[in-house]
Amino acid sequence: MPDCTPTATATVASASATATGVRVACILDDATADAVRQLRVSEEQYRYVGDTAFNLGDSLRDPMSEAMAVFAHDEVIGFYRLDFAPNAVAGRPMHAPSVGLRAFVIDQGRQGTGLGTQAMAACCADLRQRHPDRALLVLTVNCSNHAAIAAYRKVGFVDTGELYHGGSAGPQHLMLIPLHPVSTPDA
């Protein structure tokens, strides 16, 4: 279940920070929420991620979600939503306990610098520490959003080959990344 208590967030802050100061944290205060509302994406990206202020409000109202901010040092540079509903992303349960990633945004002025990759690494580290029972991070990405597909692959997401047809901007690839090492039997 979601756990955005100040203690849980403070505990993970050092574990989810990268060497360059990128970290993630639950949105617990008005100043951080206001900074997230100021994030912008290009017009082309907007059709994929929607309005960040709306996504923030929606995730704050949903008891099965966590609203997360991405920081570079102390500056808010991004946002995403963690969705813990069983059918969150794929419209069906996954084969292992999972969490859905929705509305991932890095401010357009900070894109192309590797911060998105670092933010995803921090997101996975955060999930491993605060939600060790979750085995998979799952997302959908629009089939025509080639830049996002490449970025998710770079981080380690794998395309399942399954398409999700519930997106308003068209069909989406279902992608996932294991949050814990997969053990294989010895040969």
N, C-alpha and C. Protein backbone atom coordinates (compact mmCIF):
# COMPACT_ATOMS: atom_id res chain seq x y z
N MET A 1 0.83 -1.19 0.00
CA MET A 1 0.00 0.00 0.00
C MET A 1 0.87 1.25 0.00
N PRO A 2 0.33 2.35 -0.47
CA PRO A 2 1.10 3.59 -0.48
C PRO A 2 1.58 3.98 0.92
N ASP A 3 2.77 4.54 0.99
CA ASP A 3 3.34 4.97 2.27
C ASP A 3 4.13 6.23 2.04
N CYS A 4 3.46 7.35 2.07
CA CYS A 4 4.12 8.64 1.88
C CYS A 4 4.22 9.40 3.19
N THR A 5 4.44 8.68 4.26
CA THR A 5 4.62 9.35 5.54
C THR A 5 5.96 10.08 5.53
N PRO A 6 6.08 11.17 6.26
CA PRO A 6 7.36 11.89 6.29
C PRO A 6 8.52 10.99 6.71
N THR A 7 8.29 10.06 7.63
CA THR A 7 9.37 9.18 8.07
C THR A 7 9.84 8.28 6.94
N ALA A 8 8.89 7.70 6.20
CA ALA A 8 9.25 6.81 5.10
C ALA A 8 10.02 7.57 4.03
N THR A 9 9.59 8.78 3.73
CA THR A 9 10.24 9.57 2.70
C THR A 9 11.63 10.00 3.15
N ALA A 10 11.77 10.43 4.39
CA ALA A 10 13.08 10.86 4.90
C ALA A 10 14.06 9.70 4.91
N THR A 11 13.59 8.52 5.25
CA THR A 11 14.46 7.35 5.30
C THR A 11 15.04 7.02 3.94
N VAL A 12 14.26 7.19 2.89
CA VAL A 12 14.71 6.79 1.57
C VAL A 12 15.48 7.88 0.85
N ALA A 13 15.46 9.10 1.34
CA ALA A 13 16.07 10.20 0.62
C ALA A 13 17.52 9.94 0.24
N SER A 14 18.31 9.45 1.16
CA SER A 14 19.71 9.21 0.83
C SER A 14 19.88 8.00 -0.08
N ALA A 15 19.05 7.00 0.08
CA ALA A 15 19.17 5.79 -0.74
C ALA A 15 18.74 6.05 -2.17
N SER A 16 17.80 6.98 -2.40
CA SER A 16 17.31 7.19 -3.75
C SER A 16 18.00 8.36 -4.45
N ALA A 17 18.98 8.97 -3.83
CA ALA A 17 19.71 10.07 -4.46
C ALA A 17 20.84 9.50 -5.31
N THR A 18 21.03 10.09 -6.48
CA THR A 18 22.13 9.68 -7.33
C THR A 18 23.35 10.54 -7.01
N ALA A 19 24.48 10.18 -7.58
CA ALA A 19 25.72 10.91 -7.32
C ALA A 19 25.61 12.37 -7.75
N THR A 20 24.74 12.67 -8.69
CA THR A 20 24.60 14.05 -9.16
C THR A 20 23.50 14.80 -8.43
N GLY A 21 22.95 14.22 -7.39
CA GLY A 21 21.97 14.92 -6.58
C GLY A 21 20.53 14.76 -7.02
N VAL A 22 20.23 13.82 -7.91
CA VAL A 22 18.85 13.57 -8.29
C VAL A 22 18.23 12.64 -7.26
N ARG A 23 17.07 13.02 -6.73
CA ARG A 23 16.37 12.20 -5.76
C ARG A 23 14.87 12.32 -5.98
N VAL A 24 14.13 11.42 -5.38
CA VAL A 24 12.67 11.45 -5.46
C VAL A 24 12.11 11.47 -4.05
N ALA A 25 10.93 12.05 -3.92
CA ALA A 25 10.27 12.09 -2.61
C ALA A 25 8.78 12.28 -2.81
N CYS A 26 8.02 11.75 -1.87
CA CYS A 26 6.58 11.98 -1.87
C CYS A 26 6.30 13.47 -1.72
N ILE A 27 5.24 13.91 -2.34
CA ILE A 27 4.86 15.32 -2.24
C ILE A 27 4.01 15.47 -0.99
N LEU A 28 4.58 16.12 0.02
CA LEU A 28 3.93 16.25 1.32
C LEU A 28 3.64 17.68 1.73
N ASP A 29 4.10 18.65 0.95
CA ASP A 29 3.91 20.04 1.35
C ASP A 29 3.46 20.89 0.16
N ASP A 30 2.88 22.03 0.48
CA ASP A 30 2.34 22.92 -0.55
C ASP A 30 3.43 23.50 -1.46
N ALA A 31 4.59 23.79 -0.91
CA ALA A 31 5.66 24.39 -1.72
C ALA A 31 6.10 23.42 -2.82
N THR A 32 6.24 22.14 -2.48
CA THR A 32 6.62 21.15 -3.49
C THR A 32 5.51 20.97 -4.50
N ALA A 33 4.27 20.89 -4.04
CA ALA A 33 3.12 20.77 -4.95
C ALA A 33 3.05 21.96 -5.90
N ASP A 34 3.27 23.16 -5.39
CA ASP A 34 3.26 24.35 -6.25
C ASP A 34 4.37 24.29 -7.30
N ALA A 35 5.54 23.82 -6.91
CA ALA A 35 6.65 23.69 -7.86
C ALA A 35 6.31 22.65 -8.94
N VAL A 36 5.66 21.57 -8.57
CA VAL A 36 5.26 20.55 -9.55
C VAL A 36 4.25 21.15 -10.53
N ARG A 37 3.33 21.94 -10.04
CA ARG A 37 2.33 22.56 -10.92
C ARG A 37 2.97 23.48 -11.96
N GLN A 38 4.17 23.95 -11.71
CA GLN A 38 4.87 24.85 -12.64
C GLN A 38 5.64 24.10 -13.73
N LEU A 39 5.76 22.78 -13.61
CA LEU A 39 6.49 22.00 -14.61
C LEU A 39 5.80 22.08 -15.96
N ARG A 40 6.59 22.11 -17.02
CA ARG A 40 6.05 22.20 -18.38
C ARG A 40 6.70 21.15 -19.28
N VAL A 41 5.94 20.72 -20.26
CA VAL A 41 6.45 19.84 -21.30
C VAL A 41 6.11 20.47 -22.64
N SER A 42 6.74 19.97 -23.70
CA SER A 42 6.45 20.50 -25.03
C SER A 42 5.02 20.16 -25.43
N GLU A 43 4.52 20.87 -26.42
CA GLU A 43 3.17 20.62 -26.91
C GLU A 43 3.03 19.18 -27.40
N GLU A 44 4.07 18.67 -28.05
CA GLU A 44 4.04 17.30 -28.55
C GLU A 44 3.95 16.30 -27.39
N GLN A 45 4.69 16.53 -26.32
CA GLN A 45 4.66 15.62 -25.17
C GLN A 45 3.36 15.72 -24.38
N TYR A 46 2.73 16.88 -24.41
CA TYR A 46 1.52 17.10 -23.63
C TYR A 46 0.44 16.08 -23.97
N ARG A 47 0.34 15.70 -25.23
CA ARG A 47 -0.70 14.73 -25.62
C ARG A 47 -0.47 13.37 -24.99
N TYR A 48 0.76 13.09 -24.58
CA TYR A 48 1.07 11.81 -23.94
C TYR A 48 0.91 11.86 -22.42
N VAL A 49 1.32 12.95 -21.80
CA VAL A 49 1.33 13.01 -20.34
C VAL A 49 0.21 13.84 -19.73
N GLY A 50 -0.40 14.69 -20.53
CA GLY A 50 -1.49 15.50 -20.01
C GLY A 50 -1.01 16.65 -19.13
N ASP A 51 -1.94 17.21 -18.40
CA ASP A 51 -1.68 18.37 -17.56
C ASP A 51 -1.10 17.93 -16.21
N THR A 52 0.08 18.40 -15.90
CA THR A 52 0.75 17.99 -14.67
C THR A 52 -0.04 18.41 -13.43
N ALA A 53 -0.62 19.59 -13.43
CA ALA A 53 -1.40 20.04 -12.27
C ALA A 53 -2.60 19.12 -12.05
N PHE A 54 -3.28 18.73 -13.13
CA PHE A 54 -4.40 17.79 -13.01
C PHE A 54 -3.91 16.44 -12.48
N ASN A 55 -2.82 15.92 -13.06
CA ASN A 55 -2.28 14.62 -12.63
C ASN A 55 -1.87 14.64 -11.16
N LEU A 56 -1.29 15.75 -10.72
CA LEU A 56 -0.93 15.89 -9.31
C LEU A 56 -2.17 15.83 -8.43
N GLY A 57 -3.17 16.63 -8.75
CA GLY A 57 -4.39 16.65 -7.95
C GLY A 57 -5.07 15.30 -7.91
N ASP A 58 -5.12 14.63 -9.06
CA ASP A 58 -5.74 13.32 -9.15
C ASP A 58 -5.00 12.31 -8.27
N SER A 59 -3.68 12.33 -8.30
CA SER A 59 -2.91 11.37 -7.50
C SER A 59 -2.99 11.68 -6.01
N LEU A 60 -3.09 12.95 -5.64
CA LEU A 60 -3.22 13.31 -4.22
C LEU A 60 -4.57 12.89 -3.65
N ARG A 61 -5.59 12.85 -4.49
CA ARG A 61 -6.93 12.44 -4.04
C ARG A 61 -7.10 10.92 -3.99
N ASP A 62 -6.27 10.18 -4.69
CA ASP A 62 -6.44 8.73 -4.82
C ASP A 62 -5.68 8.00 -3.70
N PRO A 63 -6.39 7.29 -2.82
CA PRO A 63 -5.71 6.60 -1.71
C PRO A 63 -4.83 5.44 -2.18
N MET A 64 -4.94 5.04 -3.44
CA MET A 64 -4.11 3.95 -3.98
C MET A 64 -2.91 4.50 -4.77
N SER A 65 -2.65 5.80 -4.64
CA SER A 65 -1.57 6.43 -5.39
C SER A 65 -0.64 7.21 -4.49
N GLU A 66 0.56 7.43 -5.00
CA GLU A 66 1.52 8.33 -4.36
C GLU A 66 1.96 9.36 -5.40
N ALA A 67 1.88 10.62 -5.04
CA ALA A 67 2.38 11.71 -5.88
C ALA A 67 3.85 11.92 -5.54
N MET A 68 4.71 11.84 -6.55
CA MET A 68 6.15 11.89 -6.32
C MET A 68 6.79 13.05 -7.07
N ALA A 69 7.71 13.73 -6.40
CA ALA A 69 8.48 14.81 -7.03
C ALA A 69 9.89 14.31 -7.30
N VAL A 70 10.46 14.81 -8.38
CA VAL A 70 11.86 14.55 -8.73
C VAL A 70 12.63 15.83 -8.47
N PHE A 71 13.72 15.71 -7.72
CA PHE A 71 14.56 16.86 -7.38
C PHE A 71 15.95 16.69 -7.98
N ALA A 72 16.51 17.78 -8.46
CA ALA A 72 17.94 17.87 -8.77
C ALA A 72 18.47 18.82 -7.71
N HIS A 73 19.21 18.26 -6.78
CA HIS A 73 19.60 18.97 -5.57
C HIS A 73 18.31 19.40 -4.87
N ASP A 74 18.03 20.66 -4.72
CA ASP A 74 16.80 21.08 -4.04
C ASP A 74 15.74 21.63 -4.98
N GLU A 75 15.95 21.54 -6.27
CA GLU A 75 15.01 22.08 -7.25
C GLU A 75 14.10 20.97 -7.78
N VAL A 76 12.80 21.22 -7.80
CA VAL A 76 11.84 20.28 -8.38
C VAL A 76 11.98 20.34 -9.89
N ILE A 77 12.31 19.19 -10.49
CA ILE A 77 12.48 19.13 -11.95
C ILE A 77 11.53 18.14 -12.61
N GLY A 78 10.78 17.38 -11.80
CA GLY A 78 9.91 16.39 -12.40
C GLY A 78 8.84 15.89 -11.44
N PHE A 79 7.99 15.04 -11.99
CA PHE A 79 6.85 14.50 -11.27
C PHE A 79 6.50 13.14 -11.86
N TYR A 80 5.96 12.26 -11.02
CA TYR A 80 5.32 11.05 -11.50
C TYR A 80 4.34 10.56 -10.45
N ARG A 81 3.51 9.65 -10.87
CA ARG A 81 2.50 9.06 -9.99
C ARG A 81 2.75 7.57 -9.90
N LEU A 82 2.77 7.06 -8.68
CA LEU A 82 2.82 5.61 -8.44
C LEU A 82 1.40 5.15 -8.16
N ASP A 83 0.96 4.14 -8.88
CA ASP A 83 -0.42 3.64 -8.76
C ASP A 83 -0.37 2.21 -8.27
N PHE A 84 -0.95 1.96 -7.11
CA PHE A 84 -0.90 0.65 -6.47
C PHE A 84 -2.17 -0.18 -6.67
N ALA A 85 -3.11 0.31 -7.45
CA ALA A 85 -4.32 -0.47 -7.74
C ALA A 85 -3.92 -1.73 -8.53
N PRO A 86 -4.55 -2.87 -8.24
CA PRO A 86 -4.15 -4.13 -8.88
C PRO A 86 -4.18 -4.10 -10.41
N ASN A 87 -5.12 -3.40 -11.00
CA ASN A 87 -5.23 -3.35 -12.45
C ASN A 87 -4.74 -2.01 -13.00
N ALA A 88 -3.87 -1.36 -12.28
CA ALA A 88 -3.51 0.03 -12.51
C ALA A 88 -3.15 0.37 -13.94
N VAL A 89 -2.22 -0.28 -14.51
CA VAL A 89 -1.68 0.17 -15.79
C VAL A 89 -2.15 -0.70 -16.95
N ALA A 90 -2.14 -1.99 -16.77
CA ALA A 90 -2.45 -2.90 -17.87
C ALA A 90 -3.94 -3.21 -17.99
N GLY A 91 -4.73 -2.75 -17.04
CA GLY A 91 -6.14 -3.08 -17.04
C GLY A 91 -6.42 -4.48 -16.53
N ARG A 92 -5.39 -5.10 -15.99
CA ARG A 92 -5.48 -6.46 -15.44
C ARG A 92 -4.34 -6.63 -14.44
N PRO A 93 -4.45 -7.60 -13.55
CA PRO A 93 -3.32 -7.84 -12.63
C PRO A 93 -2.10 -8.37 -13.39
N MET A 94 -0.94 -8.08 -12.89
CA MET A 94 0.30 -8.60 -13.46
C MET A 94 0.61 -9.95 -12.81
N HIS A 95 1.62 -10.66 -13.32
CA HIS A 95 1.98 -11.99 -12.81
C HIS A 95 2.73 -11.93 -11.47
N ALA A 96 3.11 -10.75 -11.05
CA ALA A 96 3.82 -10.57 -9.78
C ALA A 96 3.34 -9.25 -9.17
N PRO A 97 3.51 -9.07 -7.85
CA PRO A 97 3.09 -7.80 -7.23
C PRO A 97 3.78 -6.62 -7.93
N SER A 98 2.98 -5.66 -8.35
CA SER A 98 3.53 -4.57 -9.15
C SER A 98 3.01 -3.22 -8.68
N VAL A 99 3.63 -2.19 -9.22
CA VAL A 99 3.17 -0.81 -9.04
C VAL A 99 3.23 -0.17 -10.42
N GLY A 100 2.23 0.65 -10.71
CA GLY A 100 2.18 1.33 -11.99
C GLY A 100 2.84 2.69 -11.93
N LEU A 101 3.52 3.03 -13.00
CA LEU A 101 4.13 4.36 -13.15
C LEU A 101 3.29 5.13 -14.15
N ARG A 102 2.83 6.29 -13.74
CA ARG A 102 1.99 7.13 -14.60
C ARG A 102 2.52 8.56 -14.63
N ALA A 103 2.24 9.25 -15.73
CA ALA A 103 2.45 10.70 -15.85
C ALA A 103 3.88 11.13 -15.53
N PHE A 104 4.87 10.35 -15.94
CA PHE A 104 6.27 10.70 -15.68
C PHE A 104 6.65 11.92 -16.52
N VAL A 105 7.12 12.96 -15.84
CA VAL A 105 7.45 14.23 -16.49
C VAL A 105 8.77 14.75 -15.94
N ILE A 106 9.63 15.16 -16.85
CA ILE A 106 10.80 15.99 -16.51
C ILE A 106 10.55 17.32 -17.21
N ASP A 107 10.71 18.43 -16.50
CA ASP A 107 10.45 19.74 -17.07
C ASP A 107 11.21 19.91 -18.38
N GLN A 108 10.55 20.51 -19.37
CA GLN A 108 11.16 20.59 -20.70
C GLN A 108 12.50 21.31 -20.70
N GLY A 109 12.72 22.24 -19.80
CA GLY A 109 13.99 22.94 -19.73
C GLY A 109 15.12 22.09 -19.17
N ARG A 110 14.80 20.93 -18.60
CA ARG A 110 15.81 20.05 -18.00
C ARG A 110 15.97 18.74 -18.76
N GLN A 111 15.23 18.58 -19.86
CA GLN A 111 15.31 17.34 -20.64
C GLN A 111 16.59 17.29 -21.46
N GLY A 112 16.98 16.07 -21.81
CA GLY A 112 18.15 15.87 -22.66
C GLY A 112 19.47 15.95 -21.93
N THR A 113 19.44 15.92 -20.61
CA THR A 113 20.67 16.05 -19.81
C THR A 113 20.95 14.81 -18.97
N GLY A 114 20.14 13.77 -19.15
CA GLY A 114 20.33 12.54 -18.37
C GLY A 114 19.58 12.52 -17.05
N LEU A 115 18.87 13.58 -16.74
CA LEU A 115 18.16 13.63 -15.46
C LEU A 115 17.00 12.65 -15.40
N GLY A 116 16.35 12.40 -16.53
CA GLY A 116 15.26 11.43 -16.55
C GLY A 116 15.74 10.03 -16.23
N THR A 117 16.88 9.66 -16.78
CA THR A 117 17.48 8.35 -16.49
C THR A 117 17.82 8.24 -15.01
N GLN A 118 18.41 9.29 -14.47
CA GLN A 118 18.75 9.30 -13.05
C GLN A 118 17.50 9.28 -12.18
N ALA A 119 16.45 9.96 -12.62
CA ALA A 119 15.19 9.97 -11.86
C ALA A 119 14.59 8.57 -11.82
N MET A 120 14.66 7.83 -12.93
CA MET A 120 14.11 6.47 -12.94
C MET A 120 14.93 5.56 -12.02
N ALA A 121 16.23 5.73 -11.99
CA ALA A 121 17.06 4.94 -11.07
C ALA A 121 16.68 5.25 -9.62
N ALA A 122 16.45 6.52 -9.33
CA ALA A 122 16.05 6.92 -7.97
C ALA A 122 14.66 6.39 -7.65
N CYS A 123 13.77 6.40 -8.63
CA CYS A 123 12.42 5.86 -8.43
C CYS A 123 12.49 4.38 -8.06
N CYS A 124 13.27 3.61 -8.80
CA CYS A 124 13.39 2.17 -8.52
C CYS A 124 14.02 1.92 -7.15
N ALA A 125 15.03 2.71 -6.79
CA ALA A 125 15.66 2.57 -5.47
C ALA A 125 14.66 2.88 -4.36
N ASP A 126 13.86 3.92 -4.57
CA ASP A 126 12.83 4.30 -3.61
C ASP A 126 11.82 3.16 -3.43
N LEU A 127 11.37 2.59 -4.53
CA LEU A 127 10.40 1.49 -4.45
C LEU A 127 10.98 0.28 -3.74
N ARG A 128 12.23 -0.04 -4.04
CA ARG A 128 12.87 -1.20 -3.38
C ARG A 128 12.92 -1.01 -1.87
N GLN A 129 13.16 0.21 -1.43
CA GLN A 129 13.28 0.45 0.01
C GLN A 129 11.91 0.59 0.68
N ARG A 130 11.02 1.38 0.12
CA ARG A 130 9.74 1.63 0.79
C ARG A 130 8.68 0.57 0.52
N HIS A 131 8.82 -0.15 -0.60
CA HIS A 131 7.82 -1.16 -0.99
C HIS A 131 8.51 -2.44 -1.43
N PRO A 132 9.24 -3.09 -0.53
CA PRO A 132 10.01 -4.28 -0.92
C PRO A 132 9.14 -5.44 -1.39
N ASP A 133 7.84 -5.39 -1.11
CA ASP A 133 6.93 -6.45 -1.55
C ASP A 133 6.59 -6.34 -3.03
N ARG A 134 6.89 -5.23 -3.66
CA ARG A 134 6.58 -5.04 -5.08
C ARG A 134 7.73 -5.56 -5.94
N ALA A 135 7.40 -6.40 -6.91
CA ALA A 135 8.43 -7.03 -7.74
C ALA A 135 8.64 -6.32 -9.07
N LEU A 136 7.62 -5.59 -9.55
CA LEU A 136 7.69 -4.98 -10.87
C LEU A 136 7.24 -3.53 -10.84
N LEU A 137 7.89 -2.72 -11.67
CA LEU A 137 7.40 -1.38 -11.98
C LEU A 137 6.90 -1.47 -13.42
N VAL A 138 5.64 -1.09 -13.63
CA VAL A 138 4.97 -1.28 -14.92
C VAL A 138 4.48 0.06 -15.45
N LEU A 139 4.58 0.25 -16.76
CA LEU A 139 4.09 1.47 -17.38
C LEU A 139 3.57 1.16 -18.77
N THR A 140 2.80 2.09 -19.31
CA THR A 140 2.46 2.06 -20.72
C THR A 140 3.02 3.33 -21.35
N VAL A 141 3.43 3.21 -22.60
CA VAL A 141 3.98 4.34 -23.33
C VAL A 141 3.42 4.29 -24.75
N ASN A 142 2.97 5.43 -25.22
CA ASN A 142 2.36 5.51 -26.53
C ASN A 142 3.31 4.99 -27.61
N CYS A 143 2.77 4.21 -28.53
CA CYS A 143 3.58 3.60 -29.59
C CYS A 143 4.30 4.63 -30.46
N SER A 144 3.77 5.83 -30.56
CA SER A 144 4.42 6.86 -31.39
C SER A 144 5.35 7.76 -30.58
N ASN A 145 5.50 7.51 -29.29
CA ASN A 145 6.39 8.31 -28.45
C ASN A 145 7.77 7.65 -28.41
N HIS A 146 8.46 7.75 -29.53
CA HIS A 146 9.74 7.04 -29.70
C HIS A 146 10.81 7.49 -28.72
N ALA A 147 10.84 8.78 -28.39
CA ALA A 147 11.85 9.27 -27.44
C ALA A 147 11.64 8.64 -26.06
N ALA A 148 10.40 8.55 -25.61
CA ALA A 148 10.12 7.95 -24.30
C ALA A 148 10.42 6.46 -24.31
N ILE A 149 10.06 5.78 -25.38
CA ILE A 149 10.35 4.34 -25.47
C ILE A 149 11.84 4.10 -25.35
N ALA A 150 12.64 4.88 -26.08
CA ALA A 150 14.10 4.73 -26.01
C ALA A 150 14.62 5.04 -24.61
N ALA A 151 14.07 6.06 -23.97
CA ALA A 151 14.52 6.43 -22.62
C ALA A 151 14.21 5.32 -21.62
N TYR A 152 13.01 4.74 -21.70
CA TYR A 152 12.65 3.66 -20.78
C TYR A 152 13.52 2.42 -21.03
N ARG A 153 13.80 2.12 -22.28
CA ARG A 153 14.68 0.97 -22.58
C ARG A 153 16.08 1.21 -22.02
N LYS A 154 16.56 2.44 -22.12
CA LYS A 154 17.90 2.78 -21.61
C LYS A 154 18.00 2.49 -20.12
N VAL A 155 16.92 2.71 -19.39
CA VAL A 155 16.89 2.49 -17.95
C VAL A 155 16.79 1.00 -17.61
N GLY A 156 16.28 0.20 -18.55
CA GLY A 156 16.15 -1.23 -18.29
C GLY A 156 14.74 -1.78 -18.42
N PHE A 157 13.78 -0.94 -18.79
CA PHE A 157 12.43 -1.43 -19.03
C PHE A 157 12.43 -2.34 -20.24
N VAL A 158 11.59 -3.37 -20.20
CA VAL A 158 11.46 -4.33 -21.27
C VAL A 158 10.04 -4.24 -21.83
N ASP A 159 9.94 -4.21 -23.14
CA ASP A 159 8.63 -4.22 -23.79
C ASP A 159 8.09 -5.64 -23.71
N THR A 160 6.90 -5.80 -23.17
CA THR A 160 6.31 -7.14 -23.02
C THR A 160 5.76 -7.68 -24.33
N GLY A 161 5.64 -6.82 -25.35
CA GLY A 161 5.03 -7.22 -26.61
C GLY A 161 3.52 -7.06 -26.60
N GLU A 162 2.97 -6.72 -25.45
CA GLU A 162 1.53 -6.53 -25.31
C GLU A 162 1.20 -5.06 -25.54
N LEU A 163 0.12 -4.82 -26.27
CA LEU A 163 -0.35 -3.45 -26.47
C LEU A 163 -1.57 -3.19 -25.60
N TYR A 164 -1.60 -1.99 -25.04
CA TYR A 164 -2.74 -1.52 -24.27
C TYR A 164 -3.49 -0.53 -25.17
N HIS A 165 -4.78 -0.73 -25.33
CA HIS A 165 -5.55 0.10 -26.25
C HIS A 165 -6.46 1.09 -25.52
N GLY A 166 -6.23 1.32 -24.24
CA GLY A 166 -7.09 2.21 -23.47
C GLY A 166 -6.62 3.64 -23.41
N GLY A 167 -5.52 3.97 -24.05
CA GLY A 167 -4.99 5.33 -23.98
C GLY A 167 -5.71 6.29 -24.91
N SER A 168 -5.86 7.53 -24.49
CA SER A 168 -6.58 8.52 -25.28
C SER A 168 -5.79 8.97 -26.51
N ALA A 169 -4.47 8.77 -26.51
CA ALA A 169 -3.63 9.19 -27.64
C ALA A 169 -3.27 8.02 -28.55
N GLY A 170 -3.89 6.88 -28.36
CA GLY A 170 -3.61 5.73 -29.23
C GLY A 170 -3.01 4.56 -28.47
N PRO A 171 -2.69 3.48 -29.20
CA PRO A 171 -2.17 2.27 -28.55
C PRO A 171 -0.84 2.52 -27.84
N GLN A 172 -0.63 1.73 -26.79
CA GLN A 172 0.55 1.91 -25.96
C GLN A 172 1.25 0.57 -25.73
N HIS A 173 2.58 0.62 -25.71
CA HIS A 173 3.38 -0.55 -25.33
C HIS A 173 3.28 -0.74 -23.82
N LEU A 174 3.16 -1.97 -23.38
CA LEU A 174 3.23 -2.31 -21.96
C LEU A 174 4.68 -2.67 -21.68
N MET A 175 5.32 -1.92 -20.77
CA MET A 175 6.72 -2.14 -20.44
C MET A 175 6.85 -2.36 -18.94
N LEU A 176 7.87 -3.11 -18.56
CA LEU A 176 8.10 -3.34 -17.13
C LEU A 176 9.59 -3.47 -16.84
N ILE A 177 9.90 -3.29 -15.58
CA ILE A 177 11.27 -3.48 -15.09
C ILE A 177 11.18 -4.21 -13.75
N PRO A 178 11.96 -5.29 -13.59
CA PRO A 178 11.98 -5.95 -12.28
C PRO A 178 12.65 -5.05 -11.25
N LEU A 179 12.09 -5.03 -10.05
CA LEU A 179 12.65 -4.21 -8.99
C LEU A 179 13.67 -4.96 -8.14
N HIS A 180 13.72 -6.27 -8.29
CA HIS A 180 14.66 -7.09 -7.54
C HIS A 180 15.35 -8.04 -8.50
N PRO A 181 16.58 -8.44 -8.19
CA PRO A 181 17.28 -9.36 -9.08
C PRO A 181 16.46 -10.64 -9.29
N VAL A 182 16.47 -11.08 -10.53
CA VAL A 182 15.77 -12.33 -10.86
C VAL A 182 16.77 -13.46 -10.70
N SER A 183 16.43 -14.41 -9.83
CA SER A 183 17.33 -15.53 -9.63
C SER A 183 17.03 -16.60 -10.69
N THR A 184 18.09 -17.18 -11.20
CA THR A 184 17.95 -18.24 -12.18
C THR A 184 18.59 -19.49 -11.61
N PRO A 185 18.00 -20.65 -11.92
CA PRO A 185 18.60 -21.89 -11.40
C PRO A 185 19.96 -22.12 -12.04
N ASP A 186 20.83 -22.72 -11.28
CA ASP A 186 22.16 -23.05 -11.82
C ASP A 186 22.03 -24.08 -12.91
N ALA A 187 22.83 -23.93 -13.95
CA ALA A 187 22.77 -24.86 -15.09
C ALA A 187 23.47 -26.16 -14.78
